[in-house]
């Protein structure tokens, strides 16, 4: 049985192919089109999935879309009627888009499939629609290593649902409790993302990264005015402060007055107010998540918890939830946002609709380390880099590890393209920029000269799984970089009184541990544990680095520059390498050094990125 899951038309379009209940391939459309968060029908991602599985279009038994457009349209109409006559301009703006592109998505999707593969197949009879939060829940439970679990999904909004609780047992999911639009924890966080000057649906992680620079001095103001939180974690928003139901912005003038002024203009100077607002909404989010989890555990008796939805990407909240010890084990879908809906749509159809059995693989999850994207043969890599004009050497497996580890120990920033591309928003050692975590200058260097992004943004550590508790206050697996933990006390550096007195962004340049490049200003880190079983080559690289330095921790950040998706192909990797301050590039067994590349190429690529 071959089932193709699709998410599209809103943000982060993706495709996933499930064969007999196993995820064979999954990828986001943005990686192929090079348009960040590309929402368009995922033609390239679909083609990749079928190519990876070596099947023809006619072999696909079902195509499953990740939500139900008619229910979303119902929510749109009912919302405008509820708030009428307010919101007329927003209604006039959105209605033509819905009527033209979104309302009749069955015919739109069918046409797209026929445009790809011809009209010989009756795609109407093979096309199914899941519900948005069911897709999230299925993506969280079915690949998890649990036979039974509570499943909590939290995001902006699906059709009507914004927060849902389900119980997963075997091959079935049963709904337990829901919170509906317009009351949404995800939209509250997005409102503060908008208000602090970042882009909604992509800037939320910046707010999370900014939070440790501030104090949660507005948390009570938020709870007293914006959100009413009950003891069981259920909540309601006071919609008089928000504009997203009827307007073209997230917040309104009443919201501005509550916080003492208009929203920060994007790209303008960050002030202590934005840092304190970030800390405040983060604190409120954590409170809601923990209360929800406690009620879930109490009311269901389940020992395991699965998480999905955009809020599940808040790894700080996840780390605090883990430390509460409410559940014995927690598993988080690595592509927790809308892209992961493609996974849930396919798995949900297989297990729930078709009632097919589910196999749990003794401790391992079904996401296969999230290495589900394209891989390139060494011959293909050689040919593609040659066409780019690159100067490179081909080394043995052993020599690639040795030379790369030495470059890292020498303080070089390395672009690392190895094996299959990751599915989801995190680079996990397949398409990563890596560096020495011990360097006190590496965090600033990577932000400003490689990533071209805000200097306050923290970087994550990759650490050997067997060494994780030697460096961080966590003892569990964290393969998907979705749990935050503090650096262990004996690796921290004591702060002087003068350093303790610093505020806001002034804290940035103070080294806080033996691995300052991955230690945030509150001593925390977004940890990725690396196992030999799921990524043997990356594991061997870190192990060799440890032999050279005594340190089993590397900086790991996504292989891209600001405004671009993570690289997919050797050409993407070479462009990023040439257009940034990276010193070394490793693509498969090919190794490139910046100083050996033609100067004319360096000039061309530098101009390209400066104009971006």
PDB file of C-alpha atoms in Angstrom, residues 230-468:
ATOM      1  CA  UNK A 230      -7.611  27.885  33.903  1.00  0.00           C
ATOM      2  CA  UNK A 231      -6.039  25.342  36.253  1.00  0.00           C
ATOM      3  CA  UNK A 232      -6.385  22.575  33.646  1.00  0.00           C
ATOM      4  CA  UNK A 233      -4.497  24.643  31.050  1.00  0.00           C
ATOM      5  CA  UNK A 234      -7.565  25.548  29.010  1.00  0.00           C
ATOM      6  CA  UNK A 235      -7.658  29.227  28.113  1.00  0.00           C
ATOM      7  CA  UNK A 236      -9.563  32.027  26.418  1.00  0.00           C
ATOM      8  CA  UNK A 237      -8.252  35.191  24.772  1.00  0.00           C
ATOM      9  CA  UNK A 238      -9.816  38.628  25.107  1.00  0.00           C
ATOM     10  CA  UNK A 239     -10.346  39.331  21.413  1.00  0.00           C
ATOM     11  CA  UNK A 240     -10.768  43.080  21.932  1.00  0.00           C
ATOM     12  CA  UNK A 241      -6.938  43.302  21.928  1.00  0.00           C
ATOM     13  CA  UNK A 242      -6.410  41.353  18.699  1.00  0.00           C
ATOM     14  CA  UNK A 243      -7.024  42.079  15.051  1.00  0.00           C
ATOM     15  CA  UNK A 244      -6.437  38.706  13.375  1.00  0.00           C
ATOM     16  CA  UNK A 245     -10.115  37.746  13.192  1.00  0.00           C
ATOM     17  CA  UNK A 246     -11.164  40.729  11.126  1.00  0.00           C
ATOM     18  CA  UNK A 247      -8.114  42.735  10.149  1.00  0.00           C
ATOM     19  CA  UNK A 248      -4.887  42.560   8.228  1.00  0.00           C
ATOM     20  CA  UNK A 249      -2.658  42.754  11.323  1.00  0.00           C
ATOM     21  CA  UNK A 250      -2.294  40.623  14.452  1.00  0.00           C
ATOM     22  CA  UNK A 251      -2.867  43.357  17.049  1.00  0.00           C
ATOM     23  CA  UNK A 252      -4.737  46.654  17.361  1.00  0.00           C
ATOM     24  CA  UNK A 253      -4.523  50.050  19.053  1.00  0.00           C
ATOM     25  CA  UNK A 254      -5.885  48.693  22.332  1.00  0.00           C
ATOM     26  CA  UNK A 255      -3.023  46.187  22.352  1.00  0.00           C
ATOM     27  CA  UNK A 256      -0.570  49.027  21.602  1.00  0.00           C
ATOM     28  CA  UNK A 257      -1.930  51.064  24.508  1.00  0.00           C
ATOM     29  CA  UNK A 258      -1.601  48.119  26.889  1.00  0.00           C
ATOM     30  CA  UNK A 259       2.119  47.810  26.163  1.00  0.00           C
ATOM     31  CA  UNK A 260       2.880  51.502  25.848  1.00  0.00           C
ATOM     32  CA  UNK A 261       3.338  52.113  22.148  1.00  0.00           C
ATOM     33  CA  UNK A 262       3.103  50.829  18.573  1.00  0.00           C
ATOM     34  CA  UNK A 263       4.747  47.629  17.316  1.00  0.00           C
ATOM     35  CA  UNK A 264       8.491  47.693  16.662  1.00  0.00           C
ATOM     36  CA  UNK A 265       9.260  48.275  13.000  1.00  0.00           C
ATOM     37  CA  UNK A 266      10.926  45.244  11.370  1.00  0.00           C
ATOM     38  CA  UNK A 267      14.745  45.441  11.219  1.00  0.00           C
ATOM     39  CA  UNK A 268      14.819  48.441  13.575  1.00  0.00           C
ATOM     40  CA  UNK A 269      16.938  48.548  16.740  1.00  0.00           C
ATOM     41  CA  UNK A 270      15.948  46.051  19.413  1.00  0.00           C
ATOM     42  CA  UNK A 271      15.272  47.579  22.814  1.00  0.00           C
ATOM     43  CA  UNK A 272      14.932  46.140  26.305  1.00  0.00           C
ATOM     44  CA  UNK A 273      11.139  46.338  25.877  1.00  0.00           C
ATOM     45  CA  UNK A 274      11.183  43.753  23.078  1.00  0.00           C
ATOM     46  CA  UNK A 275      13.423  41.494  25.138  1.00  0.00           C
ATOM     47  CA  UNK A 276      11.105  41.737  28.137  1.00  0.00           C
ATOM     48  CA  UNK A 277       8.040  41.140  25.950  1.00  0.00           C
ATOM     49  CA  UNK A 278       9.721  38.039  24.494  1.00  0.00           C
ATOM     50  CA  UNK A 279      10.546  36.761  27.990  1.00  0.00           C
ATOM     51  CA  UNK A 280       6.966  37.424  29.079  1.00  0.00           C
ATOM     52  CA  UNK A 281       5.132  35.626  26.274  1.00  0.00           C
ATOM     53  CA  UNK A 282       7.590  32.748  26.599  1.00  0.00           C
ATOM     54  CA  UNK A 283       6.828  32.455  30.330  1.00  0.00           C
ATOM     55  CA  UNK A 284       3.077  32.507  29.700  1.00  0.00           C
ATOM     56  CA  UNK A 285       3.414  29.869  26.962  1.00  0.00           C
ATOM     57  CA  UNK A 286       5.386  27.606  29.278  1.00  0.00           C
ATOM     58  CA  UNK A 287       2.752  27.974  31.995  1.00  0.00           C
ATOM     59  CA  UNK A 288      -0.051  26.959  29.620  1.00  0.00           C
ATOM     60  CA  UNK A 289       1.890  24.007  28.173  1.00  0.00           C
ATOM     61  CA  UNK A 290       2.778  22.636  31.605  1.00  0.00           C
ATOM     62  CA  UNK A 291      -0.776  23.031  32.941  1.00  0.00           C
ATOM     63  CA  UNK A 292      -2.178  21.324  29.852  1.00  0.00           C
ATOM     64  CA  UNK A 293       0.297  18.469  30.247  1.00  0.00           C
ATOM     65  CA  UNK A 294      -0.485  17.995  33.924  1.00  0.00           C
ATOM     66  CA  UNK A 295      -4.194  17.807  33.195  1.00  0.00           C
ATOM     67  CA  UNK A 296      -3.574  15.396  30.314  1.00  0.00           C
ATOM     68  CA  UNK A 297      -1.580  13.080  32.580  1.00  0.00           C
ATOM     69  CA  UNK A 298      -4.159  13.274  35.370  1.00  0.00           C
ATOM     70  CA  UNK A 299      -7.213  12.758  33.176  1.00  0.00           C
ATOM     71  CA  UNK A 300      -5.866  10.039  30.872  1.00  0.00           C
ATOM     72  CA  UNK A 301      -3.442   8.104  33.052  1.00  0.00           C
ATOM     73  CA  UNK A 302      -1.068   7.850  30.089  1.00  0.00           C
ATOM     74  CA  UNK A 303       2.661   7.582  30.841  1.00  0.00           C
ATOM     75  CA  UNK A 304       3.874   8.819  27.456  1.00  0.00           C
ATOM     76  CA  UNK A 305       3.249  12.109  25.654  1.00  0.00           C
ATOM     77  CA  UNK A 306       3.542  12.968  21.950  1.00  0.00           C
ATOM     78  CA  UNK A 307       3.649  16.568  20.720  1.00  0.00           C
ATOM     79  CA  UNK A 308       3.058  18.241  17.345  1.00  0.00           C
ATOM     80  CA  UNK A 309       1.832  21.531  15.921  1.00  0.00           C
ATOM     81  CA  UNK A 310       3.848  24.723  15.627  1.00  0.00           C
ATOM     82  CA  UNK A 311       3.948  25.327  19.396  1.00  0.00           C
ATOM     83  CA  UNK A 312       5.741  21.972  19.770  1.00  0.00           C
ATOM     84  CA  UNK A 313       8.755  23.595  18.068  1.00  0.00           C
ATOM     85  CA  UNK A 314       9.152  25.772  21.176  1.00  0.00           C
ATOM     86  CA  UNK A 315      12.074  23.738  22.495  1.00  0.00           C
ATOM     87  CA  UNK A 316      12.450  25.910  25.629  1.00  0.00           C
ATOM     88  CA  UNK A 317       8.907  25.021  26.719  1.00  0.00           C
ATOM     89  CA  UNK A 318       9.582  21.391  25.780  1.00  0.00           C
ATOM     90  CA  UNK A 319      12.695  21.327  27.963  1.00  0.00           C
ATOM     91  CA  UNK A 320      10.807  22.714  30.939  1.00  0.00           C
ATOM     92  CA  UNK A 321       8.008  20.225  30.347  1.00  0.00           C
ATOM     93  CA  UNK A 322      10.570  17.396  30.390  1.00  0.00           C
ATOM     94  CA  UNK A 323      12.049  18.616  33.672  1.00  0.00           C
ATOM     95  CA  UNK A 324       8.596  18.636  35.286  1.00  0.00           C
ATOM     96  CA  UNK A 325       8.620  14.802  35.059  1.00  0.00           C
ATOM     97  CA  UNK A 326       4.898  14.734  34.345  1.00  0.00           C
ATOM     98  CA  UNK A 327       5.345  11.898  31.853  1.00  0.00           C
ATOM     99  CA  UNK A 328       7.832   9.046  31.775  1.00  0.00           C
ATOM    100  CA  UNK A 329       8.717   9.759  28.145  1.00  0.00           C
ATOM    101  CA  UNK A 330       8.055  12.544  25.633  1.00  0.00           C
ATOM    102  CA  UNK A 331       8.363  12.280  21.845  1.00  0.00           C
ATOM    103  CA  UNK A 332       8.100  15.326  19.571  1.00  0.00           C
ATOM    104  CA  UNK A 333       7.516  15.200  15.811  1.00  0.00           C
ATOM    105  CA  UNK A 334      10.635  16.840  14.273  1.00  0.00           C
ATOM    106  CA  UNK A 335       8.541  18.440  11.506  1.00  0.00           C
ATOM    107  CA  UNK A 336       5.942  19.616  14.002  1.00  0.00           C
ATOM    108  CA  UNK A 337       4.623  22.457  11.816  1.00  0.00           C
ATOM    109  CA  UNK A 338       2.481  22.262   8.693  1.00  0.00           C
ATOM    110  CA  UNK A 339       5.116  20.360   6.686  1.00  0.00           C
ATOM    111  CA  UNK A 340       4.713  17.459   9.088  1.00  0.00           C
ATOM    112  CA  UNK A 341       1.008  17.423   8.267  1.00  0.00           C
ATOM    113  CA  UNK A 342       1.933  15.552   5.100  1.00  0.00           C
ATOM    114  CA  UNK A 343       3.397  12.757   7.240  1.00  0.00           C
ATOM    115  CA  UNK A 344       0.328  12.619   9.471  1.00  0.00           C
ATOM    116  CA  UNK A 345      -2.092  12.691   6.541  1.00  0.00           C
ATOM    117  CA  UNK A 346      -0.445   9.645   4.941  1.00  0.00           C
ATOM    118  CA  UNK A 347       0.002   7.669   8.173  1.00  0.00           C
ATOM    119  CA  UNK A 348      -3.500   8.543   9.360  1.00  0.00           C
ATOM    120  CA  UNK A 349      -5.043   7.180   6.169  1.00  0.00           C
ATOM    121  CA  UNK A 350      -2.994   3.995   6.412  1.00  0.00           C
ATOM    122  CA  UNK A 351      -3.693   3.194  10.044  1.00  0.00           C
ATOM    123  CA  UNK A 352      -7.063   4.808  10.803  1.00  0.00           C
ATOM    124  CA  UNK A 353      -8.976   4.684   7.514  1.00  0.00           C
ATOM    125  CA  UNK A 354      -7.520   1.409   6.216  1.00  0.00           C
ATOM    126  CA  UNK A 355      -7.122  -0.087   9.720  1.00  0.00           C
ATOM    127  CA  UNK A 356      -3.659  -1.358   8.904  1.00  0.00           C
ATOM    128  CA  UNK A 357      -1.494  -2.624  11.799  1.00  0.00           C
ATOM    129  CA  UNK A 358       1.240  -0.506  13.319  1.00  0.00           C
ATOM    130  CA  UNK A 359       4.669  -1.814  14.313  1.00  0.00           C
ATOM    131  CA  UNK A 360       6.720  -0.077  17.000  1.00  0.00           C
ATOM    132  CA  UNK A 361      10.435  -0.697  16.472  1.00  0.00           C
ATOM    133  CA  UNK A 362      11.828  -1.320  19.964  1.00  0.00           C
ATOM    134  CA  UNK A 363      12.903   2.111  21.150  1.00  0.00           C
ATOM    135  CA  UNK A 364      13.465   3.619  17.693  1.00  0.00           C
ATOM    136  CA  UNK A 365      10.958   5.991  16.116  1.00  0.00           C
ATOM    137  CA  UNK A 366       9.595   5.872  12.590  1.00  0.00           C
ATOM    138  CA  UNK A 367      11.143   9.156  11.429  1.00  0.00           C
ATOM    139  CA  UNK A 368      14.547   7.523  10.832  1.00  0.00           C
ATOM    140  CA  UNK A 369      16.413  10.431  12.354  1.00  0.00           C
ATOM    141  CA  UNK A 370      14.384  12.699  10.019  1.00  0.00           C
ATOM    142  CA  UNK A 371      16.878  11.886   7.240  1.00  0.00           C
ATOM    143  CA  UNK A 372      14.145  11.461   4.654  1.00  0.00           C
ATOM    144  CA  UNK A 373      15.216  13.846   1.868  1.00  0.00           C
ATOM    145  CA  UNK A 374      17.389  13.543  -1.254  1.00  0.00           C
ATOM    146  CA  UNK A 375      20.852  12.007  -1.259  1.00  0.00           C
ATOM    147  CA  UNK A 376      23.465  12.348  -4.013  1.00  0.00           C
ATOM    148  CA  UNK A 377      25.905   9.719  -5.230  1.00  0.00           C
ATOM    149  CA  UNK A 378      29.616  10.533  -5.207  1.00  0.00           C
ATOM    150  CA  UNK A 379      29.686  10.542  -9.022  1.00  0.00           C
ATOM    151  CA  UNK A 380      26.755  12.961  -9.088  1.00  0.00           C
ATOM    152  CA  UNK A 381      28.482  15.191  -6.525  1.00  0.00           C
ATOM    153  CA  UNK A 382      31.705  15.196  -8.570  1.00  0.00           C
ATOM    154  CA  UNK A 383      29.866  16.101 -11.783  1.00  0.00           C
ATOM    155  CA  UNK A 384      27.770  18.841 -10.196  1.00  0.00           C
ATOM    156  CA  UNK A 385      30.690  20.508  -8.404  1.00  0.00           C
ATOM    157  CA  UNK A 386      32.765  20.348 -11.589  1.00  0.00           C
ATOM    158  CA  UNK A 387      30.035  22.146 -13.515  1.00  0.00           C
ATOM    159  CA  UNK A 388      30.046  24.836 -10.810  1.00  0.00           C
ATOM    160  CA  UNK A 389      33.756  25.437 -11.413  1.00  0.00           C
ATOM    161  CA  UNK A 390      34.653  24.239  -7.923  1.00  0.00           C
ATOM    162  CA  UNK A 391      38.155  23.111  -6.977  1.00  0.00           C
ATOM    163  CA  UNK A 392      37.973  20.024  -4.757  1.00  0.00           C
ATOM    164  CA  UNK A 393      39.636  16.783  -3.732  1.00  0.00           C
ATOM    165  CA  UNK A 394      37.978  13.385  -3.316  1.00  0.00           C
ATOM    166  CA  UNK A 395      39.080  11.642  -0.134  1.00  0.00           C
ATOM    167  CA  UNK A 396      38.428   8.251   1.422  1.00  0.00           C
ATOM    168  CA  UNK A 397      35.754   7.974   4.116  1.00  0.00           C
ATOM    169  CA  UNK A 398      38.408   7.875   6.824  1.00  0.00           C
ATOM    170  CA  UNK A 399      40.358  10.837   5.464  1.00  0.00           C
ATOM    171  CA  UNK A 400      37.221  12.976   5.125  1.00  0.00           C
ATOM    172  CA  UNK A 401      36.570  12.483   8.830  1.00  0.00           C
ATOM    173  CA  UNK A 402      40.188  13.149   9.801  1.00  0.00           C
ATOM    174  CA  UNK A 403      40.630  16.290   7.691  1.00  0.00           C
ATOM    175  CA  UNK A 404      37.248  17.775   8.650  1.00  0.00           C
ATOM    176  CA  UNK A 405      37.807  17.148  12.352  1.00  0.00           C
ATOM    177  CA  UNK A 406      41.220  18.804  12.135  1.00  0.00           C
ATOM    178  CA  UNK A 407      39.733  21.818  10.346  1.00  0.00           C
ATOM    179  CA  UNK A 408      37.153  22.142  13.133  1.00  0.00           C
ATOM    180  CA  UNK A 409      39.854  21.846  15.798  1.00  0.00           C
ATOM    181  CA  UNK A 410      41.770  24.588  13.964  1.00  0.00           C
ATOM    182  CA  UNK A 411      38.795  26.943  14.332  1.00  0.00           C
ATOM    183  CA  UNK A 412      37.398  26.645  10.801  1.00  0.00           C
ATOM    184  CA  UNK A 413      33.708  27.022   9.969  1.00  0.00           C
ATOM    185  CA  UNK A 414      32.616  24.041   7.878  1.00  0.00           C
ATOM    186  CA  UNK A 415      29.677  23.458   5.556  1.00  0.00           C
ATOM    187  CA  UNK A 416      28.750  19.781   5.979  1.00  0.00           C
ATOM    188  CA  UNK A 417      26.537  17.999   3.413  1.00  0.00           C
ATOM    189  CA  UNK A 418      26.273  14.336   4.250  1.00  0.00           C
ATOM    190  CA  UNK A 419      23.767  11.672   3.176  1.00  0.00           C
ATOM    191  CA  UNK A 420      20.032  12.350   3.023  1.00  0.00           C
ATOM    192  CA  UNK A 421      18.618  15.813   3.658  1.00  0.00           C
ATOM    193  CA  UNK A 422      16.653  16.380   6.854  1.00  0.00           C
ATOM    194  CA  UNK A 423      12.872  16.763   6.852  1.00  0.00           C
ATOM    195  CA  UNK A 424      11.664  19.592   9.072  1.00  0.00           C
ATOM    196  CA  UNK A 425      13.101  22.951  10.137  1.00  0.00           C
ATOM    197  CA  UNK A 426      16.264  21.654  11.876  1.00  0.00           C
ATOM    198  CA  UNK A 427      19.632  20.713  10.386  1.00  0.00           C
ATOM    199  CA  UNK A 428      20.716  17.520  12.093  1.00  0.00           C
ATOM    200  CA  UNK A 429      24.062  16.686  10.532  1.00  0.00           C
ATOM    201  CA  UNK A 430      22.832  16.121   6.984  1.00  0.00           C
ATOM    202  CA  UNK A 431      22.855  19.754   5.821  1.00  0.00           C
ATOM    203  CA  UNK A 432      24.654  21.606   8.631  1.00  0.00           C
ATOM    204  CA  UNK A 433      27.163  24.367   9.260  1.00  0.00           C
ATOM    205  CA  UNK A 434      29.434  23.080  12.013  1.00  0.00           C
ATOM    206  CA  UNK A 435      32.205  24.584  14.128  1.00  0.00           C
ATOM    207  CA  UNK A 436      34.140  24.308  17.389  1.00  0.00           C
ATOM    208  CA  UNK A 437      31.821  24.918  20.343  1.00  0.00           C
ATOM    209  CA  UNK A 438      34.807  25.886  22.529  1.00  0.00           C
ATOM    210  CA  UNK A 439      35.499  29.066  20.544  1.00  0.00           C
ATOM    211  CA  UNK A 440      34.400  32.260  22.368  1.00  0.00           C
ATOM    212  CA  UNK A 441      34.144  34.172  19.070  1.00  0.00           C
ATOM    213  CA  UNK A 442      32.364  31.537  16.952  1.00  0.00           C
ATOM    214  CA  UNK A 443      28.777  32.512  17.829  1.00  0.00           C
ATOM    215  CA  UNK A 444      29.270  36.101  16.682  1.00  0.00           C
ATOM    216  CA  UNK A 445      31.341  35.065  13.663  1.00  0.00           C
ATOM    217  CA  UNK A 446      28.743  32.631  12.371  1.00  0.00           C
ATOM    218  CA  UNK A 447      25.842  35.029  12.907  1.00  0.00           C
ATOM    219  CA  UNK A 448      27.411  38.036  11.227  1.00  0.00           C
ATOM    220  CA  UNK A 449      29.751  36.585   8.578  1.00  0.00           C
ATOM    221  CA  UNK A 450      28.179  33.264   7.657  1.00  0.00           C
ATOM    222  CA  UNK A 451      24.468  33.356   8.473  1.00  0.00           C
ATOM    223  CA  UNK A 452      24.002  37.135   7.968  1.00  0.00           C
ATOM    224  CA  UNK A 453      21.425  37.268  10.753  1.00  0.00           C
ATOM    225  CA  UNK A 454      20.752  38.966  14.095  1.00  0.00           C
ATOM    226  CA  UNK A 455      23.701  38.726  16.469  1.00  0.00           C
ATOM    227  CA  UNK A 456      21.568  37.691  19.473  1.00  0.00           C
ATOM    228  CA  UNK A 457      20.532  34.371  17.899  1.00  0.00           C
ATOM    229  CA  UNK A 458      21.911  31.306  19.734  1.00  0.00           C
ATOM    230  CA  UNK A 459      23.387  28.185  18.145  1.00  0.00           C
ATOM    231  CA  UNK A 460      22.702  24.574  19.016  1.00  0.00           C
ATOM    232  CA  UNK A 461      25.152  21.887  20.096  1.00  0.00           C
ATOM    233  CA  UNK A 462      25.512  18.420  18.581  1.00  0.00           C
ATOM    234  CA  UNK A 463      26.867  16.032  21.211  1.00  0.00           C
ATOM    235  CA  UNK A 464      27.619  12.324  21.268  1.00  0.00           C
ATOM    236  CA  UNK A 465      24.621  10.594  22.861  1.00  0.00           C
ATOM    237  CA  UNK A 466      26.783   8.775  25.418  1.00  0.00           C
ATOM    238  CA  UNK A 467      28.344  12.074  26.521  1.00  0.00           C
ATOM    239  CA  UNK A 468      25.238  14.250  26.749  1.00  0.00           C
TER     240      UNK A 468
END
